[in-house]
Coordinates of C-alpha atoms and ligand atoms in Angstrom, one line a residue:
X1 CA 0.0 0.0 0.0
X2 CA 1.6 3.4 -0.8
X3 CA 1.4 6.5 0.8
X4 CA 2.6 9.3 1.4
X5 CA 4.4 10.2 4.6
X6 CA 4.3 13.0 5.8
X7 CA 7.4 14.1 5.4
X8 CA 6.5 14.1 1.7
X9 CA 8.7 11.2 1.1
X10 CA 6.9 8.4 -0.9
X11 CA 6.5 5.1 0.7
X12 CA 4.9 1.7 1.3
X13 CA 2.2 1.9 4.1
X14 CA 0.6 -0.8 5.9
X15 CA 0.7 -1.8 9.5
X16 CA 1.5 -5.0 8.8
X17 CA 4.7 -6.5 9.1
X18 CA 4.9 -6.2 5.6
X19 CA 5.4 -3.2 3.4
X20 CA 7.1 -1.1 5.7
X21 CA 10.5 -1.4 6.6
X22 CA 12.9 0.7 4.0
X23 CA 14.3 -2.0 2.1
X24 CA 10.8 -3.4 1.6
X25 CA 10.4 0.3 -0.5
X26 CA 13.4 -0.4 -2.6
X27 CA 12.3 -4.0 -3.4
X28 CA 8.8 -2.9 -4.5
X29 CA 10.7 0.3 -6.7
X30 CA 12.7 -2.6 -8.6
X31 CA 9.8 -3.6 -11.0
X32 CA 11.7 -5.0 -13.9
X33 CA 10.4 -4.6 -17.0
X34 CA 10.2 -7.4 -19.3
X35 CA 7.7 -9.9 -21.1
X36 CA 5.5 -13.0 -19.3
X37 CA 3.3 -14.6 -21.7
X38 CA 0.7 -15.3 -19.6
X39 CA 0.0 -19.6 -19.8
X40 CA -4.0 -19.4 -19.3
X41 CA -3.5 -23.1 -20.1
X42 CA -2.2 -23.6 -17.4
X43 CA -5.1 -22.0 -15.1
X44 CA -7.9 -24.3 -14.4
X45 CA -11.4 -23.3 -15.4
X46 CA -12.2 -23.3 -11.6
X47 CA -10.5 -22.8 -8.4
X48 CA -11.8 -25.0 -5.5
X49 CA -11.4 -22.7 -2.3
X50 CA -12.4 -23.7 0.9
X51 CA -14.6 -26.5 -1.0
X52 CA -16.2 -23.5 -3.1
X53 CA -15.7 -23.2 -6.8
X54 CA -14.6 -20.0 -8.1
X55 CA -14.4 -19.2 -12.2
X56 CA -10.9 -18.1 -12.9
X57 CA -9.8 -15.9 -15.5
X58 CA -7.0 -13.8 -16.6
X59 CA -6.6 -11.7 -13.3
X60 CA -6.4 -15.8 -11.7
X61 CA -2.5 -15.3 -9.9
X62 CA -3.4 -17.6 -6.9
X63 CA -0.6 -20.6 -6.6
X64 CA -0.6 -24.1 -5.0
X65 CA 1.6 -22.8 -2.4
X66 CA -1.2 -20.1 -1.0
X67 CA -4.1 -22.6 -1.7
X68 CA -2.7 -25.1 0.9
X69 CA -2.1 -22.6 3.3
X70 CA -5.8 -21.0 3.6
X71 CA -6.9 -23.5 6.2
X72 CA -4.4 -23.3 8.2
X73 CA -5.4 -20.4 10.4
X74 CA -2.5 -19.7 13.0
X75 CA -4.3 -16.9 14.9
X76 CA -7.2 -19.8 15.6
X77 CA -4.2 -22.9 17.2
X78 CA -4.7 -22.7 20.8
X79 CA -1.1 -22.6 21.9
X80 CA -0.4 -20.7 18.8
X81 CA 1.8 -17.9 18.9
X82 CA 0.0 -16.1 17.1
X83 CA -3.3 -16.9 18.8
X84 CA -1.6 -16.0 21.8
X85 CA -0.8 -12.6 20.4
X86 CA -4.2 -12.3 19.5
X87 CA -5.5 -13.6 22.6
X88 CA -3.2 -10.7 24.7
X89 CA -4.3 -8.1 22.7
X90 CA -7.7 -8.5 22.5
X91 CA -7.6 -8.7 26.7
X92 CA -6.5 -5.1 26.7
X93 CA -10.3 -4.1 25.0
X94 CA -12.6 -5.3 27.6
X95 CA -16.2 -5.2 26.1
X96 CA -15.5 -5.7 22.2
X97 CA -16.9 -8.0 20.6
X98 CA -14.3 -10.2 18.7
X99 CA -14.7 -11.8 15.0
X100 CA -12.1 -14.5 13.8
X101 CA -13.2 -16.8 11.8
X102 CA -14.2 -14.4 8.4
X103 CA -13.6 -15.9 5.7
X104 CA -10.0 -14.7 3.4
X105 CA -12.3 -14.8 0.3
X106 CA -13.4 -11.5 -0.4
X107 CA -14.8 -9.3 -3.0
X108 CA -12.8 -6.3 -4.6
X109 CA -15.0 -3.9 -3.4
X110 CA -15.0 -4.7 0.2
X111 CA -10.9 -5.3 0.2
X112 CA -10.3 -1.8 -2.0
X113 CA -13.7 -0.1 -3.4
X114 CA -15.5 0.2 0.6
X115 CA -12.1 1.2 2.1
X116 CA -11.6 4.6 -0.7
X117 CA -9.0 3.2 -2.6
X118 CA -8.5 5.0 -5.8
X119 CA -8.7 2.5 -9.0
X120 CA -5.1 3.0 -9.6
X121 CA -3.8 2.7 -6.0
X122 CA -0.7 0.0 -6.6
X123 CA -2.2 -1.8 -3.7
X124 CA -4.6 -3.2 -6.3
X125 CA -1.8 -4.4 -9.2
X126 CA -1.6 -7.8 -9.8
X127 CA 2.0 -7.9 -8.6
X128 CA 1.1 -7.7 -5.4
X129 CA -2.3 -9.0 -4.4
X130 CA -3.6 -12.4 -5.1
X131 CA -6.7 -12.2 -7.3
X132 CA -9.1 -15.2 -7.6
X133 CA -10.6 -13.9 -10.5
X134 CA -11.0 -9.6 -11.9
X135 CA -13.8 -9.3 -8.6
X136 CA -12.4 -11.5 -6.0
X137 CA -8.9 -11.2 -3.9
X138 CA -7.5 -13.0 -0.6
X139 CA -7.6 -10.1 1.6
X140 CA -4.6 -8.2 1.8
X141 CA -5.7 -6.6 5.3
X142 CA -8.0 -7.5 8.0
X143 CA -9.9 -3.5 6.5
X144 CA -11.6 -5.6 4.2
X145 CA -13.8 -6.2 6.6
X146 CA -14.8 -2.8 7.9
X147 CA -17.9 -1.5 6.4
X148 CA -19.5 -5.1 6.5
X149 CA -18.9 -5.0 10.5
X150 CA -20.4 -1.3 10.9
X151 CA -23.3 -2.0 9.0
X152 CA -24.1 -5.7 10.7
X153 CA -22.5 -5.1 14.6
X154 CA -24.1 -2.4 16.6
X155 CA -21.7 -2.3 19.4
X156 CA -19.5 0.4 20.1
X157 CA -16.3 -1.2 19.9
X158 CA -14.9 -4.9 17.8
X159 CA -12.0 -6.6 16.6
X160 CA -11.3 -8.7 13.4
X161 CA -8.8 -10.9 13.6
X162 CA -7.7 -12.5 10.0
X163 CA -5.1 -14.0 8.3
X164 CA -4.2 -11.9 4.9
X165 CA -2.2 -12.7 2.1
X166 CA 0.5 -10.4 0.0
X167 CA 3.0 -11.3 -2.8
X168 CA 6.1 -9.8 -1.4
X169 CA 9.2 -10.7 -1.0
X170 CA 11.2 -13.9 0.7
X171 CA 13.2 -13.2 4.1
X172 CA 13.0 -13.7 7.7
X173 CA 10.8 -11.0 8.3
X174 CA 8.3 -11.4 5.0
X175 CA 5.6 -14.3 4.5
X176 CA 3.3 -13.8 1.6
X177 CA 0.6 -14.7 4.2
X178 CA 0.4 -13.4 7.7
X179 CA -2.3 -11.8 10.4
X180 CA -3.7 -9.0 11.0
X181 CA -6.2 -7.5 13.9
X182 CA -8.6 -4.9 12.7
X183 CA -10.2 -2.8 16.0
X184 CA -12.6 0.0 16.0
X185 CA -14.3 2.1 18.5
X186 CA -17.0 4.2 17.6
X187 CA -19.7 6.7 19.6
X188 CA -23.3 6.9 18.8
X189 CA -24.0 10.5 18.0
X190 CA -28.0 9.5 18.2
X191 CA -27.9 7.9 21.1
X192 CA -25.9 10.2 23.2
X193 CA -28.5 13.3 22.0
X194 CA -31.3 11.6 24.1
X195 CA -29.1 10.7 27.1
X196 CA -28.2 12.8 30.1
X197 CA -24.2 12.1 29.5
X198 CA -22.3 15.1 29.2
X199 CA -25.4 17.3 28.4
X200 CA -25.6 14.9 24.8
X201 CA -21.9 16.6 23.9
X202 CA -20.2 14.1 22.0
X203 CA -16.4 15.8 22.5
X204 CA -17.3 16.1 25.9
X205 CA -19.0 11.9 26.1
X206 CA -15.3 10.9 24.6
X207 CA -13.2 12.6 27.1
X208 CA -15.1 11.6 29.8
X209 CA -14.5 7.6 28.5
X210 CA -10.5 8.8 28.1
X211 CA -10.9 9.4 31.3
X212 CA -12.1 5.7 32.2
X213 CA -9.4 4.1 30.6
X214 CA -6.4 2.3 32.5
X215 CA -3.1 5.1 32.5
X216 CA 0.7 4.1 31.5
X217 CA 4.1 5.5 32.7
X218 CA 5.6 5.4 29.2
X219 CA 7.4 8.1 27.6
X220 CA 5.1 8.7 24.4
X221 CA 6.7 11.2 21.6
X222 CA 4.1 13.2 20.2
X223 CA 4.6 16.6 18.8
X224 CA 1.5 16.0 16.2
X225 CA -1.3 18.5 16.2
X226 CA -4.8 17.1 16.6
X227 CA -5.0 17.7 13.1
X228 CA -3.5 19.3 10.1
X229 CA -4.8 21.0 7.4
X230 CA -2.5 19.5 4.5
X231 CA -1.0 16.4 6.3
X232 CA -4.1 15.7 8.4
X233 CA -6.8 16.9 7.4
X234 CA -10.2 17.5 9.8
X235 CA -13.1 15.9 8.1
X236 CA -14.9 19.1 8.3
X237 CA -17.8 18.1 6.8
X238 CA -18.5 15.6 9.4
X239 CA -16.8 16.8 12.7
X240 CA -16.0 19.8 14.9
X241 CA -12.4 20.2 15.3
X242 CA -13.4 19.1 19.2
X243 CA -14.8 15.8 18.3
X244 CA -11.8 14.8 16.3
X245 CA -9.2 16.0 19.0
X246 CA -11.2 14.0 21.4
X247 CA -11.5 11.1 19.3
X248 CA -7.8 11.4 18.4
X249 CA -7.0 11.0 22.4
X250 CA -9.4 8.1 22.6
X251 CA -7.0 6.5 20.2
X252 CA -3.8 7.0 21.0
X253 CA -4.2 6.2 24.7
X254 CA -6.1 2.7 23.9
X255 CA -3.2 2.0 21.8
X256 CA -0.3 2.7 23.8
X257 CA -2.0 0.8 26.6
X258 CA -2.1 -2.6 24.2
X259 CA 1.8 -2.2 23.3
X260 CA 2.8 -1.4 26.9
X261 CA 1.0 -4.3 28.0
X262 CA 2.8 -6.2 25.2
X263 CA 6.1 -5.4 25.5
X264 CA 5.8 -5.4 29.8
X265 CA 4.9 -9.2 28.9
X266 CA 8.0 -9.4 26.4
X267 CA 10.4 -8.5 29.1
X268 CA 8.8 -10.5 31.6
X269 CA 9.5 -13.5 28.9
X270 CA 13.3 -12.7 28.6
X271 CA 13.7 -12.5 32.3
X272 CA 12.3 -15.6 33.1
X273 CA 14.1 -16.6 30.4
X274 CA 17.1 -15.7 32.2
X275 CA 18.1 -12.7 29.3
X276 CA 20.3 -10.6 32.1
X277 CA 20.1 -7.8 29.3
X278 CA 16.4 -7.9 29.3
X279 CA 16.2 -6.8 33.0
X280 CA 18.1 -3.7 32.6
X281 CA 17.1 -2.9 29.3
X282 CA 16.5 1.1 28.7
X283 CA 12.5 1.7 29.2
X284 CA 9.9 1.9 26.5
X285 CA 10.1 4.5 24.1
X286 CA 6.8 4.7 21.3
X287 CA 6.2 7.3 19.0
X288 CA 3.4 8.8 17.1
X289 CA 4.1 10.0 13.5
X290 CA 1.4 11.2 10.9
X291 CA 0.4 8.7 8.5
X292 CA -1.9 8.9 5.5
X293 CA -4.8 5.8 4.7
X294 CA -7.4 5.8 2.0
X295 CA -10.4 5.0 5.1
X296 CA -8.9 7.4 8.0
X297 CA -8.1 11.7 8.3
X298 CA -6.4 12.2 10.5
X299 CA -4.2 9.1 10.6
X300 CA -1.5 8.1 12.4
X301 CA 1.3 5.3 13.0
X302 CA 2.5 4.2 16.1
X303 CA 6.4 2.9 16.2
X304 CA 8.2 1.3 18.9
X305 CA 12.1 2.0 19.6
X306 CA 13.4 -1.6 19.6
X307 CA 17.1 -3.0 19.1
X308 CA 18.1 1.0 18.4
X309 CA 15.4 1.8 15.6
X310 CA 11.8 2.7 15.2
X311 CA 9.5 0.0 14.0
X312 CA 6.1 0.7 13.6
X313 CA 3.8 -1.2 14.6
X314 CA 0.1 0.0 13.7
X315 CA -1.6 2.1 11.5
X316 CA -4.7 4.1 13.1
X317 CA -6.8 6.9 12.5
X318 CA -10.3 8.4 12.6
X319 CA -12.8 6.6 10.8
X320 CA -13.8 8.7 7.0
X321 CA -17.4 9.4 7.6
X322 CA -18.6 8.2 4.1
X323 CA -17.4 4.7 4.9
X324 CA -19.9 4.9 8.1
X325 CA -22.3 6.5 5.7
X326 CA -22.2 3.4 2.9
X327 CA -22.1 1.5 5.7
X328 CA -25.8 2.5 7.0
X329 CA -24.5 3.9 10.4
X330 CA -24.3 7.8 9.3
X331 CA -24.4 8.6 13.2
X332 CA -21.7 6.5 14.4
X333 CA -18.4 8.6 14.9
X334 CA -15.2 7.2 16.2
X335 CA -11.5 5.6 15.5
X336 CA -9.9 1.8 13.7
X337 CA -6.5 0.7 14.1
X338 CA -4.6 -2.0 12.4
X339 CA -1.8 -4.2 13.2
X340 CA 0.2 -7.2 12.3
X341 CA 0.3 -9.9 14.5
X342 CA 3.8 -11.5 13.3
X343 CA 5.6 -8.6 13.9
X344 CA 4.7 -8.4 17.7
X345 CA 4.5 -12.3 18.3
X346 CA 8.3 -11.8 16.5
X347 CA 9.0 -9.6 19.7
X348 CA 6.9 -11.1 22.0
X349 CA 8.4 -14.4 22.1
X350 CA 11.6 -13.4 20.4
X351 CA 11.1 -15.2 17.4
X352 CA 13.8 -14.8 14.8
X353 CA 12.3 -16.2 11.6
X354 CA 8.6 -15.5 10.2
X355 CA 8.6 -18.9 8.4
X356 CA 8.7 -20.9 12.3
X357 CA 5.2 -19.5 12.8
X358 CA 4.1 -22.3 9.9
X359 CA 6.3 -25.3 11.2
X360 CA 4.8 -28.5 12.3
X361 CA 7.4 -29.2 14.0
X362 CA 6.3 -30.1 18.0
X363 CA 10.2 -28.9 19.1
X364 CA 8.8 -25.2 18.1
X365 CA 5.0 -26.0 18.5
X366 CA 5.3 -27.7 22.2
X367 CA 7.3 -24.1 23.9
X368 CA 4.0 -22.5 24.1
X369 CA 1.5 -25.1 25.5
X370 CA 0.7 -25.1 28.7
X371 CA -0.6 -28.1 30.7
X372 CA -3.8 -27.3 32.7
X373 CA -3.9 -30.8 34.4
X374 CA -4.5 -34.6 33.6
X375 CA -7.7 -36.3 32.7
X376 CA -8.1 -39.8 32.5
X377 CA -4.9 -40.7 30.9
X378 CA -4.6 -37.4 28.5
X379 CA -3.3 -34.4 29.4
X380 CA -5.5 -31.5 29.0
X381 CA -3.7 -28.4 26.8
X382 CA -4.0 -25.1 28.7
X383 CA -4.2 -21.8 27.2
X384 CA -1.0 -21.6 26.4
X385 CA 2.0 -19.2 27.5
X386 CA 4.1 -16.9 26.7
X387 CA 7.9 -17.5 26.7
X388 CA 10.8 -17.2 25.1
X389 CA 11.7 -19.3 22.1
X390 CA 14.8 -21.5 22.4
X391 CA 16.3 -22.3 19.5
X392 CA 16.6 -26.1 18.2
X393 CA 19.3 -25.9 16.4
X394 CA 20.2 -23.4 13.4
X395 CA 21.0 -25.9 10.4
X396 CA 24.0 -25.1 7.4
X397 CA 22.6 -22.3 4.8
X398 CA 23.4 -23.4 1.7
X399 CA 23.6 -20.1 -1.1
X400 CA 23.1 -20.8 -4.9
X401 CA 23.0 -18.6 -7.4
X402 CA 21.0 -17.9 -10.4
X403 CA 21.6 -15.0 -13.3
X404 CA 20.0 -14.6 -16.4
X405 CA 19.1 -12.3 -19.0
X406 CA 15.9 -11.2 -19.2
X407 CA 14.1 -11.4 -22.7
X408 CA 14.7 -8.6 -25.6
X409 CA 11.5 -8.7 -26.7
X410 CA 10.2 -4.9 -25.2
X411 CA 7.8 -2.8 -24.3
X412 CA 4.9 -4.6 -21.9
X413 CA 2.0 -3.7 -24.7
X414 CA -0.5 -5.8 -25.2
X415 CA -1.9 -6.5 -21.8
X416 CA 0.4 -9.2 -21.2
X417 CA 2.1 -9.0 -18.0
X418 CA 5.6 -7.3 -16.5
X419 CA 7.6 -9.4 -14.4
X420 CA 7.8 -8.4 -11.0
X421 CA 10.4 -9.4 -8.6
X422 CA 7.9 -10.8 -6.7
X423 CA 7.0 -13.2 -9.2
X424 CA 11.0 -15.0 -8.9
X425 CA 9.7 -14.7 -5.3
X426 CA 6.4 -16.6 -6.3
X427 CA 8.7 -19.5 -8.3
X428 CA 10.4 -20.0 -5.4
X429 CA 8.0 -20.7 -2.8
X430 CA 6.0 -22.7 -5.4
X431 CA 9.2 -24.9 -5.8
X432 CA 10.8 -24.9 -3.1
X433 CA 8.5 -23.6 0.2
X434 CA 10.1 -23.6 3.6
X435 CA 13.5 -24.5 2.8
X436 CA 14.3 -21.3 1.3
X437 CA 15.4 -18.6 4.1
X438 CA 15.7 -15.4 1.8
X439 CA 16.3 -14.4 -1.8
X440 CA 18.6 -11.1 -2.9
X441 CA 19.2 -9.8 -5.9
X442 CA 22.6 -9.5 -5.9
X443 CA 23.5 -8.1 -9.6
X444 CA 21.9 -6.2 -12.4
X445 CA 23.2 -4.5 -15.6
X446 CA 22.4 -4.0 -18.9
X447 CA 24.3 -5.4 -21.5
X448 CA 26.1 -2.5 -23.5
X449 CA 26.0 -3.7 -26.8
X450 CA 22.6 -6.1 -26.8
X451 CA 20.6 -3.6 -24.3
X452 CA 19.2 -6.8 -22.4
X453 CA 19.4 -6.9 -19.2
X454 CA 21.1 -8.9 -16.5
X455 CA 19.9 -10.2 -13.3
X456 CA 21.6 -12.5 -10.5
X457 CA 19.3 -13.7 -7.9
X458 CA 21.3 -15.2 -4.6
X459 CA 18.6 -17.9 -3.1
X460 CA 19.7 -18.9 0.0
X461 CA 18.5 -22.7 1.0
X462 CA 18.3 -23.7 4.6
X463 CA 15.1 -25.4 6.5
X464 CA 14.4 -24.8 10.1
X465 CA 14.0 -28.1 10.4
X466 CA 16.7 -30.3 9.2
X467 CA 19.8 -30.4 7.3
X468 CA 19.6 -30.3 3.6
X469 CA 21.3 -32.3 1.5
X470 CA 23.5 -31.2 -1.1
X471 CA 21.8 -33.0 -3.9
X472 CA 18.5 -32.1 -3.0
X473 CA 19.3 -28.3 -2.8
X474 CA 21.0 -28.8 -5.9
X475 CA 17.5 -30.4 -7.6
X476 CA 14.9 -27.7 -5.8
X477 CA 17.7 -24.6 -7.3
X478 CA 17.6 -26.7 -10.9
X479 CA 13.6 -26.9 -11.0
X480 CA 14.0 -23.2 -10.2
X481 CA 16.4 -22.3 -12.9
X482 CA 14.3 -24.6 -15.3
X483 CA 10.6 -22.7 -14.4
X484 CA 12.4 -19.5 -15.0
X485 CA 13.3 -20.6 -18.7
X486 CA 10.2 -22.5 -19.2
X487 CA 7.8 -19.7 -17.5
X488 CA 9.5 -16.8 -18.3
X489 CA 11.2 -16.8 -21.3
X490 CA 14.9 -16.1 -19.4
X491 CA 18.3 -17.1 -20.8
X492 CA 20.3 -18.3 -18.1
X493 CA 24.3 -17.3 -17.8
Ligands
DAH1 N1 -5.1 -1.9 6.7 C1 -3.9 -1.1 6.9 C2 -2.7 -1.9 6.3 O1 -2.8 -3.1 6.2 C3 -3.7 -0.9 8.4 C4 -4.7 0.1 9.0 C5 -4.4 1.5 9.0 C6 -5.9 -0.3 9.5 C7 -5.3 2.4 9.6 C8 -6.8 0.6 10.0 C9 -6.5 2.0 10.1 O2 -8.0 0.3 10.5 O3 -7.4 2.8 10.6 O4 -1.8 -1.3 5.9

């Protein structure tokens, strides 16, 4: 999803462990132009989805790899920890009601069209979003499901938590699917007119509940006004300056109260871990810093300093008024966030490699159960805990490397598709899954006599699991080489 900061600096937004560290921005600027003919013979008429047909067509872009992991639903394993994340966070909203079980299949218009994203907003290519067919995506974020949840759920505050999918890159920090937990709190303008609260004044209704909620001893960096009129705009139409300050408070105190809670629980992990460092560590630092989304004004990010940088961690902002409005609840007025669970579970349990989160393996799987007791013979699983993960072992990395010329042939007319480094990325997985730990491009020129261009991918094998063998790394890196011929017209070098 891009943006634009608010520095005026362009960049990929999206709370999501995802699309927002820096070298995530290069990655997505390196769209390589060349030529894919696209093999619609190789589509099927139909794609079975969760035991649903669905007609394909030329948008189709949804591989084996992703099919097989839609039931998998992390955020839903008891002893998960990502369903531990999930499960911690949604503690810190007492009252909300909770949603986690939507479905990932979802329409264009609720994943883009309900949410105000322009028609040519790159969050919508095909490089980057898996499309089932021209009107139906895998989410990309847990917004998708937004205006269905204002127009169906009267209460005043919920959470939506989902597993999403992205084409993106391969690394320890990247998984082209991953969670997210959607939250909104909203105030009933009607409702409050008829009751005695705060003389039916809803600025004055909010601050009184920001006055209910729990307080932190944090240091919280935040030299943004309420709201700006270029960088933040007031949604004047809708909202007194008041309302949106007092909205904007509402916000930004719920939030820092779920990532103090968070990382207060991280530390306590390390330390019982016996991480000396942990104990003295420096103290929390979070920031605020002005943000821009299609479906909030004003909007904001909140970042954590952690291991000497800022990393952001949500994506928030007040609600646009016309999503309430399509949405049937005109009167409703109030503030959504957005965050990505791998990216805190990462910290939480001081997990070093996104790809663990999908092992089967019971040496990762077994550190976060917890035993509530023995019945009969069995014992009965708890809710699970929060600790630190101990390593297993770290198995041999073993780099190959692949370079090839892309084809002559030019310009992308013609509809066909442009590769995208994300479709190398796509090969990959599709070929080789797990056992692949990160994939660099580590050389690019253009020839200066032919024009073509050169590109040298370094794919760097190593499971989490086991050791692989020579042989087989060297048969997963030749299927690779061979689909890039076969699918993509490359010469290799
Ligand atoms: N959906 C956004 C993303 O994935 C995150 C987000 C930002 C959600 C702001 C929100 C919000 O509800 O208000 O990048």
């Amino acid at each position: 999803m891009v943006g634009i900061r608010a520095n005026g600096s362009l960049r990929t937004l999206g709370a999501t462990g995802s699309y927002v560290c820096s070298s995530c921005r290069a990655r997505q600027a390196r769209r390589v132009a060349s030529i894919r003919e696209y093999s619609s013979d190789s589509t099927p008429p139909n794609l079975i989805l969760e035991n649903r047909p669905y007609p394909t067509d030329a948008w189709t872009n949804v591989p084996s790899s992703i099919i097989s992991a839609l039931p998998r639903r992390l955020h839903l394993q008891p002893s998960h920890p990502i369903a531990l994340t999930r499960r911690l966070i949604e503690s810190r909203f007492p009252g909300f009601t909770t949603y986690s079980s939507f479905s990932p299949i979802v329409s264009v218009q609720q994943n883009f069209d309900s949410l105000g994203f322009p028609p040519d907003h790159p969050g919508r290519a095909r490089s980057d979003t898996y499309y089932v067919n021209r009107d139906t995506v895998l989410r990309t974020h847990s917004s998708a499901h937004q205006a269905d949840v204002f127009r169906a759920d009267s209460s005043d505050g919920w959470l939506v938590s989902a597993d999403v999918y992205r084409r993106d890159a391969i690394d320890r920090s990247h998984y082209p699917v991953f969670h997210q937990m959607e939250g909104a709190r909203t105030w009933d303008r009607r409702r409050l007119a008829t009751s005695a609260s705060a003389n039916g004044d809803l600025a004055q209704a909010i601050w009184d509940d920001v006055a209910r909620l729990p307080t932190h001893d944090v240091v919280v960096e935040d030299p943004n006004p309420p709201t700006h009129p270029e960088r933040n705009p007031l949604q004047a139409n809708y909202h007194t300056p008041e309302e949106a300050e007092a909205v904007g408070a509402h916000l930004k105190r719920s939030l820092e109260n779920v990532v103090v809670e968070v990382f207060a629980q991280a530390k306590r992990a390390a330390v019982a871990a016996g991480d000396a460092k942990a104990a003295t560590e420096e103290p929390l630092k979070v920031r605020w810093v002005e943000a821009y989304f299609p479906f909030t004004s004003p909007s904001w990010e909140l970042e954590v300093f952690w291991q000497n940088g800022w990393l952001e961690v949500l994506g928030s902002g007040v609600v646009k008024q016309e999503l309430l409005v399509e949405a049937g609840v005109p009167q409703r007025v109030g503030w959504a966030f957005g965050l990505g669970l791998e990216r805190i579970a990462m910290l939480l349990f001081g997990i070093p490699d996104i790809r663990l989160f999908w092992s089967r393996d019971p040496r990762f799987l077994d550190q976060f159960k917890s035993e509530v007791g023995e019945v009969g013979k069995g014992k009965v699983e708890g809710e699970g805990r929060i600790a630190r993960f101990q390593p297993f072992s770290k198995y041999p990395a073993s780099p190959r490397d692949v370079s090839f010329f892309l084809p002559s042939t030019s310009s992308p007319a013609g509809g066909r598709p442009v590769f995208h480094e994300n479709d190398i990325m796509e090969l990959v997985r599709d070929t080789a899954g797990d056992s692949v730990e990160d994939v660099q491009m580590v050389d690019e020129f253009v020839h200066p006599k032919t024009g073509r261009k050169s590109l040298c991918y370094r794919i760097n094998y190593r499971s989490l699991e086991r050791t692989l063998g020579r042989e087989e790394v060297n048969e997963l890196h030749e299927g690779i080489s061979k689909k890039l011929v076969e699918g993509w017209g490359v010469e290799l070098r």
